[in-house]
Amino acid sequence: MDRLRMEKQIAFIEEIDRVKQIYRRTILMDGSRNENDAEHSWHLAVMAVLLSEYAGEEIDLLKVVKMVLIHDIVEIDAGDTYCYDEVGCLDKRDREVRAADRIFNILPDDQAREFRELWEEFEECNTPEAKFAASLDRFQPLLHNYKTRGLSWKKHGITKGRVIERNSLISEGAPDLWEYARDIIEKAVDNQFLRE
Amino acid sequence: MDRLRMEKQIAFIEEIDRVKQIYRRTILMDGSRNENDAEHSWHLAVMAVLLSEYAGEEIDLLKVVKMVLIHDIVEIDAGDTYCYDEVGCLDKRDREVRAADRIFNILPDDQAREFRELWEEFEECNTPEAKFAASLDRFQPLLHNYKTRGLSWKKHGITKGRVIERNSLISEGAPDLWEYARDIIEKAVDNQFLRE
């Protein structure tokens, strides 16, 4: 056993405990509190397993699961940037790259490289796996918003047009899920959870 | 697209949001609050990916990841049973089987069967994947206890002998990790985080 290698792995496992403290704008379905990144990533991983049949192209499921498990780890340093925050999005990439440089490099070189590549692939959103992962990452908060009668949408004054713009990439990563998402958006408007 | 199938899948995805509200005895590494089952399961899934090289036998990593992602879903109904609670452990199996019957059957039949089988395999702890998954499920709270200077051990009056008894299955599921765990336990005693 290479003890130094194991110590680096465990140092990383300890570091990412902080993901449990990064709170998002998404509110739990019972409306009780905001969701954190660890909970969100777990939910996406289970969704990846259950919904893989709806991926737009053939996917490597293990790769998708790894991607969603680690996609928000950079937020330990960079914080959560609300997807409808146009100012925060301006320097998001810079903040997250610095975070990736620090955090993934806690790992042994080969694993640091694997995680960095998975994260970059997710960010670039060009492969079937990344497109499917990104679709889940959009669909899950949509469900939460619908189940909480638009709590987070209302709080931030979000309109139907912006929700469609933000989520339309689901039509490529998981076309059948996009059909379902469109229905939810219409029902949300009908029920006044979301402004026209 | 089979709409009814998708509706069952999404009903399950909504149901498991409650896993984020099942709090465990484990305390976050910064000592701030107890950990919940969604956070715990996410942490185990990342650990499965990073530590698979230490599995005692050859494993199917995707299967291990699925197992740790869903292993605590039954606690939505059955609640978290503290691993050192001898009374609570008496009817744990009954409570969890009833929960599995209800919750997994929200899914379409094929996926209900897959998840039930994965959960039973984890519980029986006889396959290489289940042994490795169980090892991670023991090792993670050990790390948390050590990093919090024994907060949860002290609160519940746990001794070194009981920690070794509880965790010794790691020696089979992930032998090198057990060596590391033994060192942690010794250091915990030396530092008075854990009673002899």
Tab-separated table of C-alpha atoms in Angstrom:
chain	number	residue	atom	x	y	z
A	1	MET	CA	0.000	0.000	0.000
A	2	ASP	CA	1.201	3.506	-0.924
A	3	ARG	CA	0.459	5.364	2.299
A	4	LEU	CA	1.084	8.842	0.878
A	5	ARG	CA	-1.400	8.140	-1.921
A	6	MET	CA	-4.041	7.062	0.569
A	7	GLU	CA	-3.410	10.130	2.724
A	8	LYS	CA	-4.009	12.418	-0.250
A	9	GLN	CA	-7.247	10.598	-1.040
A	10	ILE	CA	-8.449	10.908	2.532
A	11	ALA	CA	-7.444	14.570	2.736
A	12	PHE	CA	-9.697	15.167	-0.285
A	13	ILE	CA	-12.533	13.174	1.283
A	14	GLU	CA	-12.221	15.392	4.366
A	15	GLU	CA	-12.028	18.592	2.294
A	16	ILE	CA	-15.270	17.876	0.457
A	17	ASP	CA	-17.211	17.611	3.710
A	18	ARG	CA	-17.588	21.385	3.194
A	19	VAL	CA	-19.853	20.778	0.175
A	20	LYS	CA	-22.540	19.990	2.774
A	21	GLN	CA	-22.454	23.661	3.820
A	22	ILE	CA	-22.847	25.275	0.383
A	23	TYR	CA	-26.485	26.321	0.213
A	24	ARG	CA	-28.293	26.821	-3.086
A	25	ARG	CA	-31.337	28.878	-4.095
A	26	THR	CA	-33.347	25.647	-4.476
A	27	ILE	CA	-35.757	24.969	-1.615
A	28	LEU	CA	-36.543	21.449	-0.368
A	29	MET	CA	-39.850	20.082	-1.619
A	30	ASP	CA	-41.485	20.502	1.805
A	31	GLY	CA	-40.505	24.206	1.734
A	32	SER	CA	-38.593	23.974	5.011
A	33	ARG	CA	-35.141	25.222	4.015
A	34	ASN	CA	-32.672	25.681	1.168
A	35	GLU	CA	-30.894	22.672	-0.279
A	36	ASN	CA	-27.121	22.234	-0.132
A	37	ASP	CA	-24.774	21.022	-2.864
A	38	ALA	CA	-24.171	17.573	-1.338
A	39	GLU	CA	-27.914	16.854	-1.199
A	40	HIS	CA	-28.378	18.206	-4.731
A	41	SER	CA	-25.516	16.074	-6.101
A	42	TRP	CA	-26.880	12.946	-4.408
A	43	HIS	CA	-30.320	13.593	-5.871
A	44	LEU	CA	-28.867	14.032	-9.386
A	45	ALA	CA	-26.865	10.799	-9.067
A	46	VAL	CA	-29.988	8.780	-8.206
A	47	MET	CA	-31.823	10.519	-11.066
A	48	ALA	CA	-29.013	9.630	-13.483
A	49	VAL	CA	-29.447	5.951	-12.562
A	50	LEU	CA	-33.247	6.047	-12.884
A	51	LEU	CA	-33.612	8.234	-15.963
A	52	SER	CA	-30.709	7.072	-18.141
A	53	GLU	CA	-33.148	5.608	-20.667
A	54	TYR	CA	-34.134	9.186	-21.621
A	55	ALA	CA	-30.614	10.344	-22.548
A	56	GLY	CA	-30.565	11.903	-26.018
A	57	GLU	CA	-27.635	9.726	-27.122
A	58	GLU	CA	-25.970	6.578	-25.831
A	59	ILE	CA	-24.198	7.329	-22.561
A	60	ASP	CA	-21.667	5.785	-20.191
A	61	LEU	CA	-23.783	5.856	-17.012
A	62	LEU	CA	-20.861	5.552	-14.569
A	63	LYS	CA	-19.272	8.596	-16.186
A	64	VAL	CA	-22.504	10.596	-15.828
A	65	VAL	CA	-22.800	9.577	-12.182
A	66	LYS	CA	-19.198	10.609	-11.445
A	67	MET	CA	-19.815	13.914	-13.210
A	68	VAL	CA	-22.911	14.832	-11.204
A	69	LEU	CA	-21.288	13.696	-7.941
A	70	ILE	CA	-18.382	16.131	-8.371
A	71	HIS	CA	-19.807	18.956	-10.523
A	72	ASP	CA	-20.328	21.362	-7.620
A	73	ILE	CA	-17.204	20.639	-5.542
A	74	VAL	CA	-15.569	23.832	-6.884
A	75	GLU	CA	-18.245	25.789	-5.012
A	76	ILE	CA	-16.353	25.123	-1.753
A	77	ASP	CA	-14.190	28.100	-2.797
A	78	ALA	CA	-16.271	29.742	-5.525
A	79	GLY	CA	-19.652	29.663	-3.750
A	80	ASP	CA	-22.979	28.942	-5.420
A	81	THR	CA	-23.740	31.357	-8.266
A	82	TYR	CA	-27.488	31.659	-8.819
A	83	CYS	CA	-28.221	30.670	-12.411
A	84	TYR	CA	-30.301	33.811	-13.007
A	85	ASP	CA	-27.678	36.153	-11.496
A	86	GLU	CA	-26.192	37.861	-14.568
A	87	VAL	CA	-23.535	39.820	-12.659
A	88	GLY	CA	-22.370	36.809	-10.629
A	89	CYS	CA	-22.096	34.791	-13.822
A	90	LEU	CA	-19.563	37.246	-15.295
A	91	ASP	CA	-16.616	36.051	-13.180
A	92	LYS	CA	-18.022	32.605	-12.297
A	93	ARG	CA	-15.638	30.770	-14.622
A	94	ASP	CA	-12.541	32.496	-13.154
A	95	ARG	CA	-13.592	31.764	-9.581
A	96	GLU	CA	-14.363	28.150	-10.364
A	97	VAL	CA	-11.128	27.487	-12.268
A	98	ARG	CA	-9.085	28.758	-9.307
A	99	ALA	CA	-11.151	26.496	-7.036
A	100	ALA	CA	-10.640	23.483	-9.306
A	101	ASP	CA	-6.872	24.134	-9.355
A	102	ARG	CA	-6.717	24.027	-5.579
A	103	ILE	CA	-9.265	21.378	-4.650
A	104	PHE	CA	-8.751	18.628	-7.243
A	105	ASN	CA	-4.970	18.866	-6.737
A	106	ILE	CA	-5.357	17.605	-3.181
A	107	LEU	CA	-5.783	14.168	-4.866
A	108	PRO	CA	-2.996	11.957	-6.264
A	109	ASP	CA	-2.096	13.141	-9.807
A	110	ASP	CA	-4.040	10.505	-11.752
A	111	GLN	CA	-7.264	11.093	-9.809
A	112	ALA	CA	-6.798	14.884	-9.801
A	113	ARG	CA	-6.569	14.677	-13.598
A	114	GLU	CA	-9.621	12.408	-13.903
A	115	PHE	CA	-11.808	14.681	-11.741
A	116	ARG	CA	-10.573	17.845	-13.459
A	117	GLU	CA	-11.342	16.371	-16.859
A	118	LEU	CA	-14.818	15.251	-15.748
A	119	TRP	CA	-15.521	18.722	-14.396
A	120	GLU	CA	-14.275	20.467	-17.571
A	121	GLU	CA	-16.323	18.088	-19.707
A	122	PHE	CA	-19.412	18.915	-17.647
A	123	GLU	CA	-18.730	22.635	-17.979
A	124	GLU	CA	-18.156	22.483	-21.773
A	125	CYS	CA	-21.349	20.473	-22.215
A	126	ASN	CA	-20.418	18.963	-25.584
A	127	THR	CA	-20.489	15.182	-24.996
A	128	PRO	CA	-23.597	12.971	-24.600
A	129	GLU	CA	-22.705	12.398	-20.915
A	130	ALA	CA	-22.236	16.100	-20.173
A	131	LYS	CA	-25.465	17.023	-21.969
A	132	PHE	CA	-27.443	14.433	-20.036
A	133	ALA	CA	-25.825	15.471	-16.721
A	134	ALA	CA	-26.606	19.129	-17.451
A	135	SER	CA	-30.216	18.185	-18.258
A	136	LEU	CA	-30.611	16.575	-14.835
A	137	ASP	CA	-28.962	19.607	-13.231
A	138	ARG	CA	-31.679	21.795	-14.809
A	139	PHE	CA	-34.611	19.414	-14.331
A	140	GLN	CA	-34.138	18.813	-10.601
A	141	PRO	CA	-34.498	22.481	-9.480
A	142	LEU	CA	-37.491	22.803	-11.834
A	143	LEU	CA	-39.207	19.952	-9.960
A	144	HIS	CA	-38.368	21.592	-6.631
A	145	ASN	CA	-39.748	24.907	-7.789
A	146	TYR	CA	-42.948	23.290	-8.981
A	147	LYS	CA	-43.417	21.237	-5.790
A	148	THR	CA	-42.913	24.339	-3.609
A	149	ARG	CA	-45.479	26.289	-5.679
A	150	GLY	CA	-42.739	28.472	-7.185
A	151	LEU	CA	-41.175	29.610	-3.891
A	152	SER	CA	-37.739	30.330	-5.338
A	153	TRP	CA	-39.061	31.694	-8.664
A	154	LYS	CA	-41.324	34.147	-6.833
A	155	LYS	CA	-38.613	35.230	-4.423
A	156	HIS	CA	-36.300	36.146	-7.299
A	157	GLY	CA	-38.946	37.478	-9.721
A	158	ILE	CA	-38.246	34.868	-12.400
A	159	THR	CA	-40.533	34.708	-15.475
A	160	LYS	CA	-41.563	31.852	-17.755
A	161	GLY	CA	-39.353	33.121	-20.578
A	162	ARG	CA	-36.235	32.934	-18.430
A	163	VAL	CA	-37.129	29.455	-17.164
A	164	ILE	CA	-37.523	28.204	-20.736
A	165	GLU	CA	-34.287	29.863	-21.826
A	166	ARG	CA	-32.395	28.351	-18.887
A	167	ASN	CA	-33.813	24.857	-19.290
A	168	SER	CA	-34.138	24.399	-23.032
A	169	LEU	CA	-30.860	22.491	-23.235
A	170	ILE	CA	-32.828	19.563	-21.732
A	171	SER	CA	-34.379	19.210	-25.220
A	172	GLU	CA	-31.023	17.963	-26.469
A	173	GLY	CA	-29.683	16.042	-23.438
A	174	ALA	CA	-32.959	14.289	-22.599
A	175	PRO	CA	-35.720	15.070	-25.150
A	176	ASP	CA	-38.533	13.122	-23.415
A	177	LEU	CA	-37.721	14.842	-20.125
A	178	TRP	CA	-37.987	18.200	-21.876
A	179	GLU	CA	-41.543	17.336	-22.890
A	180	TYR	CA	-42.332	16.659	-19.221
A	181	ALA	CA	-40.530	19.856	-18.197
A	182	ARG	CA	-42.564	21.920	-20.667
A	183	ASP	CA	-45.777	20.551	-19.143
A	184	ILE	CA	-44.575	21.483	-15.662
A	185	ILE	CA	-43.767	25.020	-16.802
A	186	GLU	CA	-47.234	25.442	-18.343
A	187	LYS	CA	-48.910	24.091	-15.214
A	188	ALA	CA	-46.754	26.405	-13.088
A	189	VAL	CA	-47.995	29.412	-15.066
A	190	ASP	CA	-51.616	28.205	-14.926
A	191	ASN	CA	-51.343	27.861	-11.141
A	192	GLN	CA	-49.562	31.217	-10.760
A	193	PHE	CA	-46.398	29.616	-9.365
A	194	LEU	CA	-44.537	31.341	-12.224
A	195	ARG	CA	-45.132	34.688	-13.978
A	196	GLU	CA	-46.005	34.648	-17.710
B	1	MET	CA	-42.455	7.593	-24.437
B	2	ASP	CA	-44.407	5.675	-21.775
B	3	ARG	CA	-45.829	8.573	-19.774
B	4	LEU	CA	-47.057	6.440	-16.865
B	5	ARG	CA	-43.579	4.950	-16.467
B	6	MET	CA	-42.017	8.401	-16.348
B	7	GLU	CA	-44.595	9.586	-13.823
B	8	LYS	CA	-43.710	6.713	-11.494
B	9	GLN	CA	-40.020	7.518	-11.804
B	10	ILE	CA	-40.616	11.170	-11.030
B	11	ALA	CA	-42.925	10.337	-8.105
B	12	PHE	CA	-40.023	8.339	-6.632
B	13	ILE	CA	-37.579	11.186	-7.270
B	14	GLU	CA	-39.957	13.489	-5.382
B	15	GLU	CA	-40.463	10.979	-2.547
B	16	ILE	CA	-36.732	10.657	-1.862
B	17	ASP	CA	-36.373	14.391	-1.286
B	18	ARG	CA	-37.259	13.406	2.298
B	19	VAL	CA	-33.915	11.612	2.682
B	20	LYS	CA	-32.445	15.127	3.089
B	21	GLN	CA	-34.363	15.410	6.383
B	22	ILE	CA	-33.217	12.145	8.011
B	23	TYR	CA	-30.537	13.172	10.480
B	24	ARG	CA	-27.841	10.769	11.690
B	25	ARG	CA	-25.671	10.644	14.798
B	26	THR	CA	-22.640	11.608	12.697
B	27	ILE	CA	-21.573	15.234	13.088
B	28	LEU	CA	-20.130	17.290	10.200
B	29	MET	CA	-16.353	17.624	10.342
B	30	ASP	CA	-16.566	21.288	11.395
B	31	GLY	CA	-18.714	20.226	14.372
B	32	SER	CA	-21.577	22.528	13.370
B	33	ARG	CA	-24.504	20.101	13.072
B	34	ASN	CA	-25.568	16.497	12.457
B	35	GLU	CA	-25.293	15.033	8.993
B	36	ASN	CA	-28.303	13.816	7.024
B	37	ASP	CA	-28.666	10.665	4.942
B	38	ALA	CA	-28.509	12.417	1.546
B	39	GLU	CA	-25.188	14.072	2.449
B	40	HIS	CA	-23.865	10.809	3.867
B	41	SER	CA	-24.851	8.854	0.746
B	42	TRP	CA	-23.248	11.436	-1.539
B	43	HIS	CA	-20.038	11.291	0.480
B	44	LEU	CA	-19.961	7.474	0.269
B	45	ALA	CA	-20.516	7.565	-3.502
B	46	VAL	CA	-17.537	9.876	-4.049
B	47	MET	CA	-15.482	7.667	-1.709
B	48	ALA	CA	-16.475	4.563	-3.697
B	49	VAL	CA	-15.104	6.195	-6.854
B	50	LEU	CA	-11.859	7.327	-5.202
B	51	LEU	CA	-11.108	4.284	-3.058
B	52	SER	CA	-12.182	1.401	-5.334
B	53	GLU	CA	-8.547	0.268	-5.644
B	54	TYR	CA	-8.704	-0.836	-1.988
B	55	ALA	CA	-11.655	-3.226	-2.396
B	56	GLY	CA	-10.841	-6.657	-0.994
B	57	GLU	CA	-12.007	-8.389	-4.187
B	58	GLU	CA	-12.710	-7.285	-7.743
B	59	ILE	CA	-15.840	-5.106	-7.799
B	60	ASP	CA	-18.324	-3.634	-10.249
B	61	LEU	CA	-17.920	0.037	-9.314
B	62	LEU	CA	-21.230	1.204	-10.786
B	63	LYS	CA	-23.032	-1.387	-8.670
B	64	VAL	CA	-21.257	-0.189	-5.510
B	65	VAL	CA	-22.137	3.413	-6.309
B	66	LYS	CA	-25.812	2.560	-6.862
B	67	MET	CA	-25.818	0.609	-3.598
B	68	VAL	CA	-24.432	3.441	-1.467
B	69	LEU	CA	-26.703	5.995	-3.177
B	70	ILE	CA	-29.858	4.109	-2.177
B	71	HIS	CA	-28.838	2.185	0.980
B	72	ASP	CA	-30.521	4.606	3.404
B	73	ILE	CA	-33.695	5.443	1.451
B	74	VAL	CA	-35.692	3.049	3.678
B	75	GLU	CA	-34.982	5.437	6.575
B	76	ILE	CA	-37.659	7.796	5.186
B	77	ASP	CA	-40.125	5.513	7.004
B	78	ALA	CA	-37.889	3.525	9.356
B	79	GLY	CA	-35.794	6.425	10.691
B	80	ASP	CA	-32.076	6.286	11.407
B	81	THR	CA	-31.178	3.551	13.907
B	82	TYR	CA	-27.961	4.408	15.748
B	83	CYS	CA	-25.497	1.609	15.117
B	84	TYR	CA	-24.716	1.285	18.851
B	85	ASP	CA	-28.389	1.250	19.886
B	86	GLU	CA	-29.005	-2.392	20.830
B	87	VAL	CA	-32.718	-1.963	21.512
B	88	GLY	CA	-33.383	-0.036	18.296
B	89	CYS	CA	-31.516	-2.707	16.346
B	90	LEU	CA	-33.941	-5.430	17.506
B	91	ASP	CA	-36.796	-4.401	15.194
B	92	LYS	CA	-34.696	-2.478	12.660
B	93	ARG	CA	-35.030	-5.169	10.005
B	94	ASP	CA	-38.861	-5.296	10.286
B	95	ARG	CA	-39.202	-1.536	10.084
B	96	GLU	CA	-36.873	-1.331	7.110
B	97	VAL	CA	-38.519	-4.153	5.152
B	98	ARG	CA	-41.901	-2.440	5.466
B	99	ALA	CA	-40.295	0.786	4.273
B	100	ALA	CA	-38.633	-0.957	1.311
B	101	ASP	CA	-41.984	-2.505	0.345
B	102	ARG	CA	-43.647	0.879	0.189
B	103	ILE	CA	-40.925	3.133	-1.170
B	104	PHE	CA	-39.245	1.057	-3.889
B	105	ASN	CA	-42.653	0.056	-5.250
B	106	ILE	CA	-43.341	3.653	-6.224
B	107	LEU	CA	-40.996	2.874	-9.157
B	108	PRO	CA	-41.898	0.926	-12.336
B	109	ASP	CA	-41.614	-2.820	-11.640
B	110	ASP	CA	-38.199	-3.412	-13.241
B	111	GLN	CA	-36.568	-0.542	-11.367
B	112	ALA	CA	-38.383	-1.379	-8.111
B	113	ARG	CA	-36.919	-4.873	-8.384
B	114	GLU	CA	-33.409	-3.589	-9.187
B	115	PHE	CA	-33.356	-1.193	-6.221
B	116	ARG	CA	-34.855	-3.776	-3.841
B	117	GLU	CA	-32.243	-6.328	-4.881
B	118	LEU	CA	-29.418	-3.822	-4.466
B	119	TRP	CA	-30.691	-2.922	-0.994
B	120	GLU	CA	-31.074	-6.580	0.053
B	121	GLU	CA	-27.590	-7.338	-1.263
B	122	PHE	CA	-26.195	-4.449	0.776
B	123	GLU	CA	-28.024	-5.660	3.884
B	124	GLU	CA	-26.875	-9.283	3.498
B	125	CYS	CA	-23.274	-8.134	2.994
B	126	ASN	CA	-22.094	-11.290	1.206
B	127	THR	CA	-20.862	-10.073	-2.188
B	128	PRO	CA	-17.619	-8.174	-2.913
B	129	GLU	CA	-19.652	-5.067	-3.799
B	130	ALA	CA	-21.747	-5.196	-0.618
B	131	LYS	CA	-18.677	-5.765	1.563
B	132	PHE	CA	-16.871	-2.825	0.014
B	133	ALA	CA	-19.970	-0.603	0.291
B	134	ALA	CA	-20.402	-1.598	3.957
B	135	SER	CA	-16.729	-0.817	4.594
B	136	LEU	CA	-17.198	2.720	3.283
B	137	ASP	CA	-20.374	3.046	5.374
B	138	ARG	CA	-18.281	2.252	8.478
B	139	PHE	CA	-15.155	4.200	7.540
B	140	GLN	CA	-16.871	7.519	6.799
B	141	PRO	CA	-18.422	8.042	10.286
B	142	LEU	CA	-15.092	6.978	11.809
B	143	LEU	CA	-13.362	9.815	9.930
B	144	HIS	CA	-16.051	12.246	11.084
B	145	ASN	CA	-15.700	11.140	14.668
B	146	TYR	CA	-11.932	11.539	14.530
B	147	LYS	CA	-12.083	14.970	12.856
B	148	THR	CA	-14.586	16.230	15.462
B	149	ARG	CA	-12.341	14.982	18.313
B	150	GLY	CA	-14.796	12.209	19.145
B	151	LEU	CA	-17.891	14.412	19.536
B	152	SER	CA	-20.404	11.670	18.772
B	153	TRP	CA	-18.444	8.901	20.564
B	154	LYS	CA	-18.254	11.008	23.730
B	155	LYS	CA	-21.921	11.996	23.581
B	156	HIS	CA	-22.977	8.343	23.472
B	157	GLY	CA	-20.293	6.908	25.775
B	158	ILE	CA	-18.764	4.648	23.100
B	159	THR	CA	-15.545	2.754	23.881
B	160	LYS	CA	-12.659	1.554	21.727
B	161	GLY	CA	-13.804	-2.068	21.954
B	162	ARG	CA	-17.209	-1.278	20.497
B	163	VAL	CA	-15.693	0.823	17.708
B	164	ILE	CA	-13.403	-2.062	16.733
B	165	GLU	CA	-16.261	-4.552	16.873
B	166	ARG	CA	-18.475	-2.337	14.729
B	167	ASN	CA	-15.806	-1.549	12.149
B	168	SER	CA	-13.815	-4.757	11.858
B	169	LEU	CA	-15.727	-5.837	8.761
B	170	ILE	CA	-13.625	-3.244	6.918
B	171	SER	CA	-10.771	-5.760	7.239
B	172	GLU	CA	-12.557	-7.949	4.694
B	173	GLY	CA	-14.207	-5.369	2.420
B	174	ALA	CA	-11.186	-3.057	2.172
B	175	PRO	CA	-8.129	-4.463	4.010
B	176	ASP	CA	-5.786	-1.494	3.418
B	177	LEU	CA	-8.458	0.884	4.628
B	178	TRP	CA	-8.783	-1.182	7.803
B	179	GLU	CA	-5.090	-0.625	8.493
B	180	TYR	CA	-5.714	3.111	8.215
B	181	ALA	CA	-8.832	2.832	10.376
B	182	ARG	CA	-6.883	1.001	13.105
B	183	ASP	CA	-4.334	3.837	13.172
B	184	ILE	CA	-7.132	6.386	13.535
B	185	ILE	CA	-8.675	4.433	16.413
B	186	GLU	CA	-5.314	4.259	18.230
B	187	LYS	CA	-4.716	7.972	17.714
B	188	ALA	CA	-8.260	8.687	18.932
B	189	VAL	CA	-7.520	6.837	22.167
B	190	ASP	CA	-4.120	8.541	22.582
B	191	ASN	CA	-5.789	11.939	22.149
B	192	GLN	CA	-8.681	11.038	24.483
B	193	PHE	CA	-11.283	11.390	21.707
B	194	LEU	CA	-12.296	7.793	22.519
B	195	ARG	CA	-12.340	5.822	25.785
B	196	GLU	CA	-10.077	2.766	26.110
